[in-house]
Amino acid sequence: MNKPYQLFHHATEAIRADAGIMERAIDPPTPTCAYCNREWSAVENPGVALAYRYDTGLAYEYLCTTCYTPRIGAHRMLGIDSYRGNKKTPCYGKLGMLNSSGAVITGDGILHLALRIKPYERFKEGWMGRNGQLHQCSSEQLLIQLEQRGRLHEEQGFLYIQQFGNKADNFMAGLALTRAKTEVWSNSDQDARVFDLHAAHTLAEIIRAHDLTTKAKRATFWRDIKQWAQSGRYTDRLVKWEQETPGADMILAALPADPADCAGIDKRVQAIIEAQG
Amino acid sequence: MPRTNGFNQTDSLFRLVLKLHAPLILPQTTPRLDSLLQEAMARRHQDWQTRHDLPLKFDSALGVYRASQMIFGMTAQQSIASSTIKFATQEHGLDRAKVKKPKRRIRKDGGIHVSKMTSHTGYYAPYVLFYAQGDPEAVERLLAMLSGIGREYANGFGYFTIAQTMLVHQGPGANQPWRFRPLPAGTTNDVPFDPIPGVAHLVPNGEHVDVVRPRRMLRETMPSE
């Protein structure tokens, strides 16, 4: 019943196989995995633990193979991240070190990474880069692009990773699977959040229908709406915006129910408009 | 009427309104009334392992207590607001006694390490509501043992007081408001919401099973104060 972990495990199988981590496996000395808190019988490789510590002098944490994955240097899948020390020792790219980069894992277990320009340039020669699984865009743009190409299916479920962040324990502890586009789980090393992709599509349609696509690219178009949605304050500026904007009542009605979701609604709608051309 | 565990098992359909005094941090699964009452019973008996009898009607056909998940209550004057709340997270499974050389000390107030804090969304609404069928007086008595709801309730988040319990008229079977909760997978036609497939426990301390559930955040507009 741990579908998000199964999907993550399936999508990252090659990273673990390349690193040969099973040679370092030990019998679990703790009742549960330190990150996902699942019992050792319920994890993807039952009864197998890996010891990890952040630095010498710090205590070991015992992790299941799935939660250990962000700590593995993916030398074949990603490639060299940097060279360290006087001897220029190569340091391989790790999922857990891709701060401010995100990913989407489709229902059939394909990992697509959304990278910024510098990590993209570093890793584009790796296996994932050559296989078309690296994308130079934001994680939200990647999600919308894959949705447009019909790669995301609600029945199968998919994993949307907004960013891997720098706290792999937090990231792995709360992995959540998306089963409906009205409630997309945004996994990150922060607290898990949900957003309504369906509402963003509705808003994009309304904006397109009222010929507001150019205006909707400006931050000022969204400023007062977002403030209203997040705090419930109905300002004079919003009244003026309503008077000036055709279809304003429809836009306000189509905003997501969750006020926290409205914080990023502008970027989401802009990405949809951009993807639709 | 049969008595269970000292409660008068009545079949009243009621709405429980809680006044919210502090921002609430939603856990991954939205809190339900039966889970809250289970926690209150566990505290009363100092036993968190047993599944206690609750003063709610048990629906044997669905295998659930007739109790809804939490619904945010808004008024015409006050809507729901959200803000970001940052605090340090636990070090999962790390034996602190064995930590010899912590690299950094994370201060509660953030300080220069504020970026190391984990951000959470805090919601503030005037009320939160539950719909349920059972004994409203016993439910109130039990809920008085709890002071907070949601994550970090021990630190004051989600602090509530009971504002009102009122009986509501029974609607048609499938539209009864207590059904706004996870229900067994396959009951898609008998639910008053757009079903989202998921995994949850149907009864407190139960096994995780496939379910259909409403959205994580539900809202309802209430009459003005």
XYZ file of C-alpha atoms in Angstrom:
502
model
C 0.000 0.000 0.000
C 3.027 2.283 -0.242
C 2.517 3.239 -3.862
C 4.531 6.510 -3.800
C 7.571 4.685 -2.430
C 7.117 1.789 -4.873
C 6.973 4.226 -7.775
C 10.047 6.152 -6.589
C 11.894 2.855 -6.067
C 10.955 1.606 -9.536
C 12.013 4.861 -11.223
C 15.415 4.915 -9.506
C 16.269 1.209 -9.830
C 19.182 1.877 -12.214
C 20.852 4.365 -9.832
C 20.995 1.743 -7.078
C 22.053 -1.058 -9.435
C 24.976 1.031 -10.786
C 26.187 1.836 -7.277
C 25.943 -1.789 -6.125
C 24.502 -0.765 -2.781
C 23.291 -4.263 -1.940
C 26.902 -5.229 -1.211
C 26.832 -2.769 1.686
C 23.448 -3.920 3.010
C 23.201 -4.918 6.666
C 20.577 -6.452 8.926
C 18.422 -3.629 10.277
C 19.319 -2.734 13.869
C 16.244 -0.469 14.298
C 12.514 -1.303 14.105
C 11.813 1.089 11.214
C 13.554 3.093 8.475
C 14.843 6.378 9.900
C 13.301 8.499 7.111
C 10.025 6.940 5.934
C 9.301 5.294 9.294
C 8.084 2.087 7.631
C 8.770 -1.284 9.182
C 11.524 -3.283 7.510
C 9.021 -5.906 6.345
C 6.997 -3.246 4.482
C 9.799 -1.626 2.463
C 10.670 -2.412 -1.151
C 13.719 -4.553 -0.267
C 12.386 -6.203 2.926
C 14.848 -6.743 5.734
C 17.633 -4.753 4.074
C 19.085 -1.640 5.697
C 21.889 0.736 4.736
C 23.859 2.784 7.237
C 24.263 6.466 6.421
C 25.807 9.349 8.286
C 26.055 12.915 7.129
C 29.583 13.419 8.431
C 32.172 11.669 10.551
C 31.327 12.113 14.209
C 27.596 12.082 13.608
C 25.457 9.050 14.446
C 24.483 6.528 11.778
C 20.946 6.477 10.419
C 19.584 3.174 9.102
C 17.663 3.603 5.875
C 15.705 1.414 3.495
C 17.060 1.187 -0.057
C 14.389 3.618 -1.351
C 15.217 6.332 1.202
C 18.954 5.813 0.648
C 18.610 6.586 -3.082
C 18.957 10.415 -2.829
C 22.360 9.854 -1.170
C 23.825 7.784 -4.026
C 26.214 9.296 -6.579
C 24.635 8.446 -9.942
C 27.818 8.214 -12.056
C 26.163 6.636 -15.105
C 22.654 8.091 -14.917
C 23.677 11.710 -14.226
C 27.465 12.070 -14.462
C 30.092 14.186 -12.748
C 28.808 17.063 -10.633
C 32.140 18.575 -9.557
C 35.772 17.819 -8.756
C 36.829 18.097 -5.134
C 40.186 18.559 -3.405
C 43.746 18.869 -4.706
C 43.516 15.471 -6.383
C 40.417 16.614 -8.269
C 38.376 13.631 -7.139
C 35.188 13.432 -9.219
C 31.951 13.885 -7.234
C 28.919 12.394 -8.954
C 25.474 13.942 -9.138
C 23.024 12.852 -6.463
C 19.268 13.346 -6.396
C 19.601 14.585 -2.824
C 22.000 17.329 -3.941
C 19.710 18.723 -6.640
C 18.516 21.621 -4.552
C 15.993 23.814 -6.408
C 15.538 21.110 -9.041
C 12.385 19.051 -9.324
C 11.067 15.971 -11.065
C 8.015 14.127 -12.257
C 7.748 10.336 -12.064
C 5.098 9.123 -14.460
C 2.781 6.236 -13.607
C 4.897 3.827 -15.650
C 7.942 4.652 -13.530
C 9.941 7.029 -15.765
C 11.881 9.715 -13.904
C 11.950 13.130 -15.617
C 14.189 15.742 -14.008
C 13.560 19.489 -14.272
C 16.916 21.215 -13.895
C 18.241 24.739 -13.938
C 20.708 25.654 -16.634
C 23.952 24.867 -14.716
C 23.050 21.355 -13.514
C 21.475 20.718 -16.911
C 24.744 21.558 -18.662
C 26.675 19.341 -16.219
C 24.449 16.285 -16.547
C 23.242 16.410 -20.151
C 25.911 13.909 -21.255
C 24.773 11.320 -18.706
C 22.463 8.433 -19.571
C 19.342 10.324 -18.496
C 20.355 13.342 -20.551
C 20.908 11.238 -23.666
C 17.625 9.445 -23.038
C 15.618 12.707 -23.009
C 14.787 12.552 -19.311
C 16.471 15.851 -18.389
C 14.595 19.086 -19.020
C 15.826 22.611 -18.612
C 12.743 24.186 -17.060
C 10.969 24.584 -13.743
C 9.290 21.576 -12.159
C 5.842 23.105 -12.758
C 6.604 23.680 -16.424
C 7.737 20.058 -16.710
C 4.523 18.848 -15.071
C 2.408 20.835 -17.510
C 4.489 19.776 -20.529
C 4.127 16.087 -19.614
C 0.409 16.579 -19.032
C 0.036 18.194 -22.465
C 1.821 15.205 -24.027
C -0.649 12.843 -22.308
C 2.007 11.191 -20.127
C 0.218 11.664 -16.794
C -2.713 9.413 -15.954
C -4.807 9.857 -12.844
C -5.692 6.142 -12.694
C -2.032 5.101 -12.506
C -1.039 7.968 -10.252
C 2.158 9.981 -10.583
C 4.720 11.677 -8.368
C 5.334 15.398 -8.675
C 8.503 16.537 -6.932
C 8.531 20.304 -6.691
C 12.131 20.270 -5.461
C 14.433 17.693 -3.928
C 15.785 20.319 -1.535
C 18.625 19.728 0.862
C 16.805 17.768 3.567
C 16.453 14.254 2.169
C 14.931 13.001 5.447
C 12.017 15.427 5.198
C 11.627 14.751 1.490
C 11.413 10.968 1.877
C 9.288 11.090 5.040
C 6.260 12.597 3.362
C 6.231 11.251 -0.190
C 2.665 11.490 -1.542
C 1.171 10.160 -4.765
C -1.126 12.249 -6.960
C -4.326 10.483 -8.016
C -6.395 13.488 -9.190
C -5.523 16.675 -11.042
C -7.778 18.589 -8.652
C -5.309 17.712 -5.911
C -1.692 17.484 -7.078
C 0.718 16.698 -4.236
C 3.768 18.906 -4.363
C 6.551 16.869 -2.741
C 9.594 18.703 -1.434
C 11.875 18.831 1.583
C 9.381 21.261 3.102
C 5.906 20.317 4.298
C 3.901 18.555 1.558
C 1.403 20.833 -0.177
C -1.380 20.316 -2.656
C -2.515 22.438 -5.569
C -5.427 22.314 -7.966
C -4.159 21.879 -11.533
C -7.713 21.617 -12.844
C -8.507 25.100 -11.476
C -5.376 26.474 -13.185
C -6.579 25.026 -16.514
C -10.025 26.597 -16.011
C -8.410 29.972 -15.268
C -6.194 29.684 -18.360
C -9.302 29.002 -20.489
C -11.136 32.022 -19.054
C -8.102 34.263 -19.637
C -7.750 33.033 -23.201
C -11.471 33.463 -23.878
C -11.374 37.100 -22.693
C -8.161 37.855 -24.587
C -6.203 38.594 -21.413
C -3.153 36.434 -22.148
C -0.755 39.401 -22.457
C -2.056 41.025 -19.265
C -1.888 37.717 -17.372
C 1.875 37.591 -17.952
C 2.307 40.630 -15.684
C 2.652 40.240 -11.923
C 0.375 43.256 -11.357
C -2.544 41.385 -12.942
C -2.378 38.769 -10.166
C -1.250 40.916 -7.220
C -4.648 41.907 -5.853
C -6.365 38.626 -6.642
C -3.683 36.693 -4.806
C -3.885 39.030 -1.844
C -7.654 38.593 -1.743
C -7.444 34.817 -2.007
C -4.760 34.496 0.642
C -6.060 36.926 3.215
C -9.719 37.517 2.359
C -9.128 41.292 2.144
C -11.290 42.992 -0.444
C -9.322 46.121 -1.316
C -10.208 49.208 -3.343
C -7.566 48.186 -5.867
C -9.375 44.872 -6.357
C -12.652 46.722 -6.989
C -10.864 48.813 -9.634
C -9.317 45.665 -11.147
C -12.779 44.075 -11.327
C -14.174 47.107 -13.148
C -11.345 47.173 -15.664
C -11.082 43.434 -16.361
C -13.579 41.590 -18.552
C -14.620 38.263 -17.020
C -13.290 39.313 -13.591
C -16.128 37.593 -11.727
C -15.402 34.334 -13.575
C -11.699 34.575 -12.713
C -12.434 35.129 -9.014
C -14.917 32.249 -8.956
C -12.434 29.871 -10.601
C -9.651 30.476 -8.059
C -8.679 27.396 -6.021
C -10.394 26.862 -2.677
C -7.100 26.587 -0.840
C -5.649 30.066 -0.120
C -2.098 28.663 0.014
C -2.609 27.261 -3.491
C -3.313 30.790 -4.785
C 0.240 31.883 -3.927
C 1.601 30.137 -7.029
C -1.463 30.259 -9.254
C -0.007 32.979 -11.535
C 3.074 30.927 -12.454
C 0.931 27.842 -13.038
C -1.525 29.625 -15.332
C 1.309 31.332 -17.226
C 3.003 27.942 -17.746
C -0.243 26.475 -19.114
C -0.772 29.401 -21.505
C 2.860 29.109 -22.650
C 2.600 25.335 -23.174
C -0.592 25.686 -25.182
C 1.120 28.229 -27.408
C -31.135 2.135 24.013
C -28.016 -0.040 24.402
C -25.212 1.511 26.385
C -21.595 1.146 25.329
C -18.748 2.254 27.523
C -21.020 4.550 29.497
C -22.221 6.524 26.475
C -25.842 6.999 25.499
C -25.776 5.774 21.923
C -28.205 8.126 20.259
C -28.643 8.561 16.544
C -28.776 12.348 16.401
C -27.230 13.891 13.327
C -25.397 16.970 14.558
C -22.970 19.664 13.547
C -20.093 20.403 15.875
C -18.597 23.885 15.541
C -15.184 24.627 16.997
C -13.860 28.166 17.323
C -10.291 28.333 16.061
C -7.940 30.618 17.989
C -4.579 29.869 16.369
C -3.381 28.893 12.884
C -3.881 25.256 12.021
C -1.261 23.157 10.228
C -2.971 20.431 8.237
C -1.342 17.008 8.359
C -1.187 14.984 5.135
C -4.522 13.388 6.029
C -7.240 15.800 7.103
C -8.279 15.182 10.739
C -11.572 13.355 11.306
C -13.893 13.489 14.290
C -13.569 9.771 15.017
C -9.757 10.036 15.096
C -9.942 13.003 17.486
C -12.338 11.156 19.786
C -10.085 8.092 19.693
C -7.204 10.288 20.873
C -9.372 11.738 23.663
C -10.421 8.244 24.768
C -6.806 7.088 24.658
C -5.860 9.960 26.950
C -8.742 9.195 29.289
C -7.691 5.540 29.596
C -3.938 6.136 29.075
C -4.041 3.452 26.396
C -3.073 4.284 22.822
C -3.019 0.688 21.542
C -6.678 -0.276 21.955
C -9.450 0.767 19.582
C -11.908 2.390 21.994
C -15.686 2.521 21.671
C -16.715 5.986 20.561
C -20.005 7.819 21.159
C -20.704 7.784 17.425
C -22.983 5.624 15.323
C -21.064 2.894 13.539
C -22.168 2.223 9.972
C -21.755 -1.521 9.632
C -22.491 -1.484 5.879
C -19.549 0.837 5.166
C -17.421 -0.169 8.144
C -16.926 3.413 9.322
C -18.077 5.697 12.109
C -20.592 8.241 10.900
C -18.297 11.224 11.373
C -17.000 13.663 8.779
C -13.523 15.018 8.231
C -12.703 18.559 9.275
C -14.374 21.351 7.295
C -13.233 24.972 7.494
C -16.058 27.315 8.486
C -16.091 30.815 7.011
C -18.396 33.751 7.679
C -19.357 36.660 5.447
C -16.883 38.825 7.376
C -13.996 36.401 7.675
C -12.622 34.048 5.077
C -9.731 31.589 5.290
C -6.246 33.015 5.319
C -2.932 31.235 4.996
C 0.621 32.016 5.975
C 3.964 30.243 6.061
C 5.160 28.996 9.425
C 8.751 27.833 9.820
C 10.209 25.638 12.527
C 12.909 23.031 12.935
C 11.883 19.483 12.158
C 12.779 16.387 14.094
C 15.857 14.411 13.250
C 14.116 11.187 12.421
C 15.535 8.155 14.124
C 18.784 9.882 15.005
C 20.026 8.895 18.427
C 20.830 12.303 19.888
C 22.952 10.776 22.662
C 25.345 9.472 20.032
C 25.697 12.738 18.177
C 29.219 13.829 18.977
C 29.788 16.842 16.823
C 26.677 18.635 15.663
C 27.804 20.779 12.782
C 25.315 23.539 13.424
C 22.972 24.447 16.177
C 19.498 25.167 14.885
C 17.818 27.835 16.968
C 14.074 27.826 17.465
C 13.772 31.459 16.385
C 15.549 30.757 13.120
C 18.409 33.201 13.416
C 21.030 32.952 10.710
C 19.947 29.371 9.992
C 16.402 30.314 9.084
C 16.815 28.666 5.694
C 17.323 25.345 7.483
C 13.818 25.554 8.931
C 11.028 23.588 7.350
C 8.140 25.721 6.140
C 4.565 24.679 6.803
C 1.292 26.243 5.734
C -0.765 27.609 8.586
C -4.472 28.156 7.906
C -6.576 30.533 9.858
C -10.353 30.343 9.665
C -12.904 31.531 12.239
C -14.314 28.038 12.726
C -13.809 24.390 11.912
C -16.778 22.019 11.714
C -17.586 18.352 11.852
C -20.788 16.515 11.014
C -21.534 13.289 12.819
C -24.241 10.963 14.026
C -24.204 9.809 17.626
C -24.341 11.295 21.097
C -23.453 15.011 20.843
C -23.134 15.565 24.596
C -20.671 12.716 25.008
C -18.716 13.997 22.009
C -18.465 17.452 23.604
C -17.309 15.975 26.905
C -14.605 13.990 25.171
C -13.427 16.821 22.935
C -12.967 19.022 26.007
C -9.948 16.825 26.762
C -8.206 18.097 23.635
C -7.089 21.649 23.053
C -5.494 21.563 19.614
C -6.015 20.041 16.219
C -3.556 19.330 13.408
C 0.232 19.309 13.473
C 2.168 20.884 16.327
C -0.982 21.062 18.463
C 1.222 20.629 21.528
C 2.887 23.949 20.679
C -0.379 25.858 20.435
C -1.185 25.498 16.745
C -4.819 24.665 15.982
C -5.983 25.717 19.456
C -9.777 25.493 19.639
C -12.718 25.787 21.961
C -16.138 24.240 21.423
C -18.465 26.915 20.098
C -21.700 25.173 19.287
C -23.324 21.779 18.759
C -26.590 21.779 16.881
C -28.844 19.073 15.540
C -29.326 19.056 11.775
C -32.095 17.504 9.711
C -31.357 14.218 8.006
C -30.779 14.602 4.286
C -31.286 11.852 1.711
C -29.078 8.785 2.384
C -26.140 9.445 0.069
C -26.082 13.191 0.769
C -25.796 13.062 4.538
C -23.023 15.450 5.523
C -21.142 12.921 7.695
C -20.204 11.207 4.419
C -17.585 13.908 3.745
C -14.868 11.486 4.836
C -12.832 8.610 3.369
C -15.145 5.758 2.425
C -14.298 2.285 1.123
C -13.201 2.181 -2.532
C -16.160 1.184 -4.684
C -18.713 3.456 -2.971
C -18.146 6.059 -5.683
C -21.850 6.467 -6.515
C -22.949 6.952 -2.915
C -20.795 9.935 -2.057
C -21.720 13.631 -1.992
C -18.288 14.736 -3.299
C -15.980 14.294 -6.293
C -14.171 11.137 -5.196
C -10.379 11.061 -5.108
C -8.807 7.589 -4.788
C -6.376 7.173 -1.933
C -5.225 5.079 0.975
C -6.390 5.657 4.557
C -7.565 3.889 7.666
C -11.353 3.717 7.841
C -11.504 3.372 11.616
C -8.987 4.775 14.108
C -6.015 2.432 14.659
C -7.233 0.361 11.689
C -5.390 -1.014 8.686
C -4.665 1.239 5.719
C -7.001 0.318 2.861
C -7.976 1.716 -0.544
C -10.563 4.458 -0.151
C -12.290 7.258 -1.986
C -12.103 10.561 -0.197
C -13.174 14.173 -0.603
C -10.650 16.946 -1.137
C -8.176 17.624 1.607
C -9.579 21.086 2.244
C -13.345 21.551 2.471
C -15.020 24.892 3.193
C -18.464 25.899 4.299
C -19.942 29.353 4.730
C -21.690 29.827 8.039
C -24.278 32.360 9.178
C -22.753 35.589 10.492
C -22.092 36.024 14.195
